[in-house]
C-alpha positions as MATLAB code, in Angstrom:
seq = 'MTGPVVLAPLDGSKHALCALPVARRLAALEQASVRILHVTDETASLGETAGQIGLAPADLRGATLEVRTGDPAEAILAAAAERGTKLIVMCAHTADVRQTGAIGAAAVAVLRGAPCPVVLVDPALGPGGWTLRRMLAPHDGSPTVSNALRPAGELAREAAAELVVLQVADDARALETGSIAPPAYLDQVQHSWPAWSEEFLQRLACVCPLADVRARMLVAHGEPADETIRVAGEESADLIVLAWKGRWEAPHASTLKAVLRGAPCPVMVTRVPGS';
ca = [
       0.000    0.000    0.000;
       1.365    3.394   -0.964;
       0.501    6.792    0.488;
      -0.367    7.744    4.055;
      -2.285    5.240    6.162;
      -4.545    5.393    9.197;
      -4.254    2.050   10.980;
      -7.404    0.730   12.663;
      -6.802   -2.445   14.704;
      -9.941   -4.521   15.341;
      -9.869   -7.486   17.707;
     -13.227   -8.923   16.637;
     -15.244   -7.564   19.548;
     -18.290   -5.368   19.012;
     -16.668   -2.616   21.074;
     -13.654   -2.389   18.767;
     -15.910   -1.292   15.899;
     -16.599    1.986   17.748;
     -13.180    3.235   16.656;
     -13.867    2.703   12.950;
     -15.939    5.882   12.282;
     -13.202    7.937   13.956;
     -10.525    6.239   11.859;
     -12.459    6.814    8.639;
     -13.020   10.501    9.342;
      -9.402   11.115   10.326;
      -8.230    9.269    7.226;
     -10.388   11.511    5.048;
      -8.881   14.595    6.698;
      -5.341   13.253    6.320;
      -6.020   12.191    2.721;
      -5.004    8.715    3.830;
      -6.376    5.235    3.340;
      -7.820    3.147    6.161;
      -5.958   -0.053    6.895;
      -7.992   -2.381    9.101;
      -5.827   -4.878   10.963;
      -7.032   -8.050   12.655;
      -4.606  -10.209   14.623;
      -5.609  -13.842   15.008;
      -4.226  -17.362   14.879;
      -7.266  -18.622   12.979;
      -7.045  -19.361    9.275;
      -9.793  -17.904    7.099;
     -10.267  -15.974    3.886;
     -10.414  -12.170    4.075;
     -14.129  -12.307    3.303;
     -14.752  -14.755    6.116;
     -12.600  -12.709    8.484;
     -14.525   -9.537    7.644;
     -17.771  -11.204    8.617;
     -16.309  -12.722   11.757;
     -15.139   -9.348   13.097;
     -18.418   -7.613   12.283;
     -17.479   -5.653    9.172;
     -20.204   -4.826    6.666;
     -19.388   -4.279    2.970;
     -19.744   -0.515    3.532;
     -17.059   -0.662    6.234;
     -14.546   -1.895    3.682;
     -15.319    0.744    1.071;
     -12.115    2.722    0.600;
     -10.307    0.520    3.125;
      -8.168   -2.599    3.130;
      -8.274   -5.516    5.547;
      -5.105   -7.279    6.644;
      -4.773  -10.305    8.910;
      -1.632  -11.038   10.925;
      -0.732  -13.615   13.525;
       1.124  -13.323   16.801;
       0.917  -11.001   19.768;
      -1.692   -8.290   19.026;
       0.350   -5.319   20.235;
       3.509   -6.509   18.488;
       1.594   -7.052   15.234;
      -0.005   -3.603   15.465;
       3.348   -1.942   16.074;
       4.955   -3.856   13.225;
       2.190   -2.736   10.864;
       2.429    0.846   12.112;
       6.178    0.909   11.556;
       5.641    0.461    7.853;
       6.040    3.601    5.774;
       3.119    6.008    5.603;
       1.349    5.292    8.906;
       0.031    8.662   10.124;
      -2.199    7.560   12.994;
      -3.271    4.483   14.926;
      -6.945    4.619   15.909;
      -8.218    1.974   18.327;
     -10.491    1.429   21.301;
      -8.943    2.065   24.684;
     -10.363   -1.285   25.800;
     -12.774   -3.824   24.351;
     -13.860   -5.701   27.472;
     -17.581   -5.951   28.186;
     -16.928   -4.574   31.684;
     -14.914   -1.369   31.900;
     -11.646   -1.980   33.681;
     -10.389    0.216   36.517;
      -7.477    1.456   34.450;
      -9.777    2.430   31.555;
      -7.244    1.106   29.041;
      -6.383   -2.434   28.044;
      -2.944   -4.024   28.046;
      -2.730   -4.055   24.232;
      -3.544   -0.348   24.038;
      -0.881    0.443   26.654;
       1.722   -1.540   24.720;
       0.759    0.240   21.490;
       1.010    3.632   23.201;
       4.472    2.808   24.477;
       5.846    1.641   21.164;
       3.919    3.564   18.510;
       5.941    5.553   15.958;
       3.024    7.944   15.414;
       0.189    9.529   17.404;
      -2.418    7.139   18.800;
      -6.118    8.006   19.025;
      -7.936    6.085   21.766;
     -11.711    5.767   21.609;
     -13.853    4.832   24.600;
     -16.346    2.180   23.412;
     -18.915    3.745   25.741;
     -19.165    6.585   23.204;
     -20.915    4.159   20.837;
     -20.472    3.345   17.136;
     -22.226    6.401   15.682;
     -20.815    9.008   13.332;
     -18.037   11.320   14.466;
     -17.033   14.767   13.295;
     -14.130   17.038   14.172;
     -15.165   20.621   14.820;
     -13.320   21.480   18.030;
     -10.098   20.145   19.541;
      -8.882   20.665   23.104;
      -5.135   20.687   23.749;
      -3.977   20.967   27.378;
      -0.643   22.781   27.532;
       1.773   23.411   30.396;
       3.386   26.351   28.611;
       6.597   24.513   27.733;
       8.372   24.458   24.351;
       8.460   20.654   24.571;
       4.667   20.369   24.648;
       4.360   22.954   21.858;
       6.538   20.722   19.698;
       4.549   17.601   20.617;
       1.330   19.325   19.576;
       2.425   19.789   15.968;
       0.096   16.986   14.778;
      -2.790   18.769   16.506;
      -2.119   22.001   14.653;
      -1.888   20.191   11.331;
      -5.092   18.255   11.972;
      -6.982   21.380   13.071;
      -6.028   23.083    9.821;
      -7.046   20.096    7.697;
     -10.395   19.796    9.500;
     -11.040   23.560    9.671;
     -11.585   22.850   13.364;
     -11.143   25.232   16.250;
      -8.140   24.522   18.474;
      -8.747   25.379   22.117;
      -5.505   25.523   24.101;
      -5.950   25.011   27.835;
      -3.445   25.912   30.515;
      -4.152   24.927   34.110;
      -2.896   27.740   36.334;
      -2.712   25.719   39.523;
      -0.556   22.950   38.071;
       2.243   22.694   40.652;
       4.767   20.915   38.421;
       8.115   22.654   37.841;
       8.214   24.683   34.648;
      10.654   23.809   31.883;
      13.148   26.460   30.817;
      11.558   28.716   28.231;
       8.007   28.044   29.422;
       5.376   30.727   29.652;
       3.679   30.623   33.037;
      -0.045   31.224   33.452;
      -1.301   34.359   35.200;
      -1.015   33.817   38.929;
      -4.344   35.334   39.981;
      -7.870   35.297   38.661;
      -8.015   39.092   38.466;
      -4.677   39.118   36.641;
      -6.130   36.761   34.034;
      -8.874   39.283   33.300;
      -6.578   42.319   33.449;
      -3.775   41.034   31.217;
      -5.692   38.434   29.237;
      -5.383   39.842   25.694;
      -1.609   40.374   25.846;
      -0.907   37.111   27.677;
      -3.124   35.045   25.381;
      -1.563   36.575   22.278;
       1.971   35.922   23.551;
       1.139   32.312   24.418;
      -0.330   31.578   20.995;
       2.551   33.339   19.251;
       5.065   31.177   21.079;
       3.036   28.074   20.271;
       2.898   29.063   16.597;
       6.707   29.265   16.462;
       6.908   25.464   16.617;
       3.338   24.271   16.047;
       1.712   25.104   12.679;
      -1.195   27.446   13.429;
      -1.459   29.295   10.104;
      -5.134   29.343    9.054;
      -6.113   27.697   12.361;
      -8.745   29.215   14.626;
      -6.943   29.024   17.973;
      -8.251   30.174   21.336;
      -6.741   30.206   24.836;
      -8.385   29.195   28.095;
      -7.003   29.144   31.622;
      -8.429   26.846   34.286;
      -7.636   26.401   37.981;
      -7.394   22.958   39.583;
      -6.064   19.508   38.796;
      -4.982   19.213   35.151;
      -6.948   16.026   34.431;
     -10.131   17.203   36.164;
     -10.032   20.540   34.379;
      -9.303   18.933   31.023;
     -12.350   16.666   31.355;
     -14.542   19.508   32.575;
     -13.528   21.925   29.826;
     -13.845   19.210   27.162;
     -17.458   18.724   28.204;
     -18.281   22.410   28.480;
     -16.653   23.213   25.131;
     -18.194   20.178   23.378;
     -14.731   19.068   22.276;
     -14.624   16.319   19.657;
     -11.003   15.398   20.353;
      -8.588   15.896   23.250;
      -4.895   16.016   22.328;
      -2.413   15.130   25.075;
       1.368   15.310   24.903;
       2.980   12.399   26.756;
       6.565   11.734   27.822;
       6.301    7.985   27.290;
       6.441    6.658   30.859;
       3.399    4.697   32.001;
       4.380    3.198   35.352;
       3.183    4.988   38.527;
       3.510    7.805   39.432;
       3.966    8.816   35.787;
       1.181    9.471   33.261;
      -1.311   10.295   36.016;
      -2.962   13.028   33.941;
      -3.194   10.829   30.847;
      -4.671    7.914   32.799;
      -7.254   10.121   34.501;
      -8.261   11.800   31.233;
      -8.708    8.412   29.563;
     -11.000    7.365   32.418;
     -13.265   10.387   32.109;
     -12.898   11.930   28.648;
     -16.209   12.658   26.873;
     -14.557   12.238   23.445;
     -11.651   10.399   21.787;
      -8.134   11.202   22.997;
      -5.130   11.639   20.710;
      -1.824   10.900   22.440;
       1.305   12.436   20.939;
       4.782   11.654   22.182;
       7.074   14.377   23.448;
      10.106   14.445   21.109;
      12.954   12.375   22.456;
      10.776   10.367   24.853;
];
């Protein structure tokens, strides 16, 4: 297969199919083809496999189906490593009962090893249509996160979607050199908002492509994950974009894990460069 690809792993469960509308829409925006991947040790024709994993003829229109054997996560990562893979789109978990961690072992392994951004879809959102009109990107003000959000800027432009950049003012983590700190007080936010917001977006645009993108700043006060989930709901976000440093074991990735548990929309995870 030539050209860019959006990889959509399906494990044969009904829940996994919830990620397919998201994959198809993102592929259309990226001018990419959809590559559906099923990992199994069973031997069957592609037509038989399509029926077994719940695909209708319309699901395969403009897409290809590939079957591989072996460990699911390893097979997904091997397929994603092939040239042209822009995104991996998959369900965060496919169990009938939602697990405490809100993400299955295969999804965690894919996150850790993926060579491209991964979009995780909560099967509780259902299999209906999905559109991309507004994206929410939490940002700690650092140049590193600005760089990691490059795919978000590109996608917002392609979708003609609004990009809402959220900084949580009460985040107590140490700031990286070169970061822009949020206003320290609520009244300061109101007093200096235009200049501060403009400076923040200008710095972001130096490394993240924002030309022709409708970008807007918000500041929230509280825990980063709680505020991200709250603002995503209030803003009717269609996609949350999170920059991640690549470490999953506790106490790392606490914000990512909490957002995955409570996000009202799919979550795109981009890796911080060098992580």
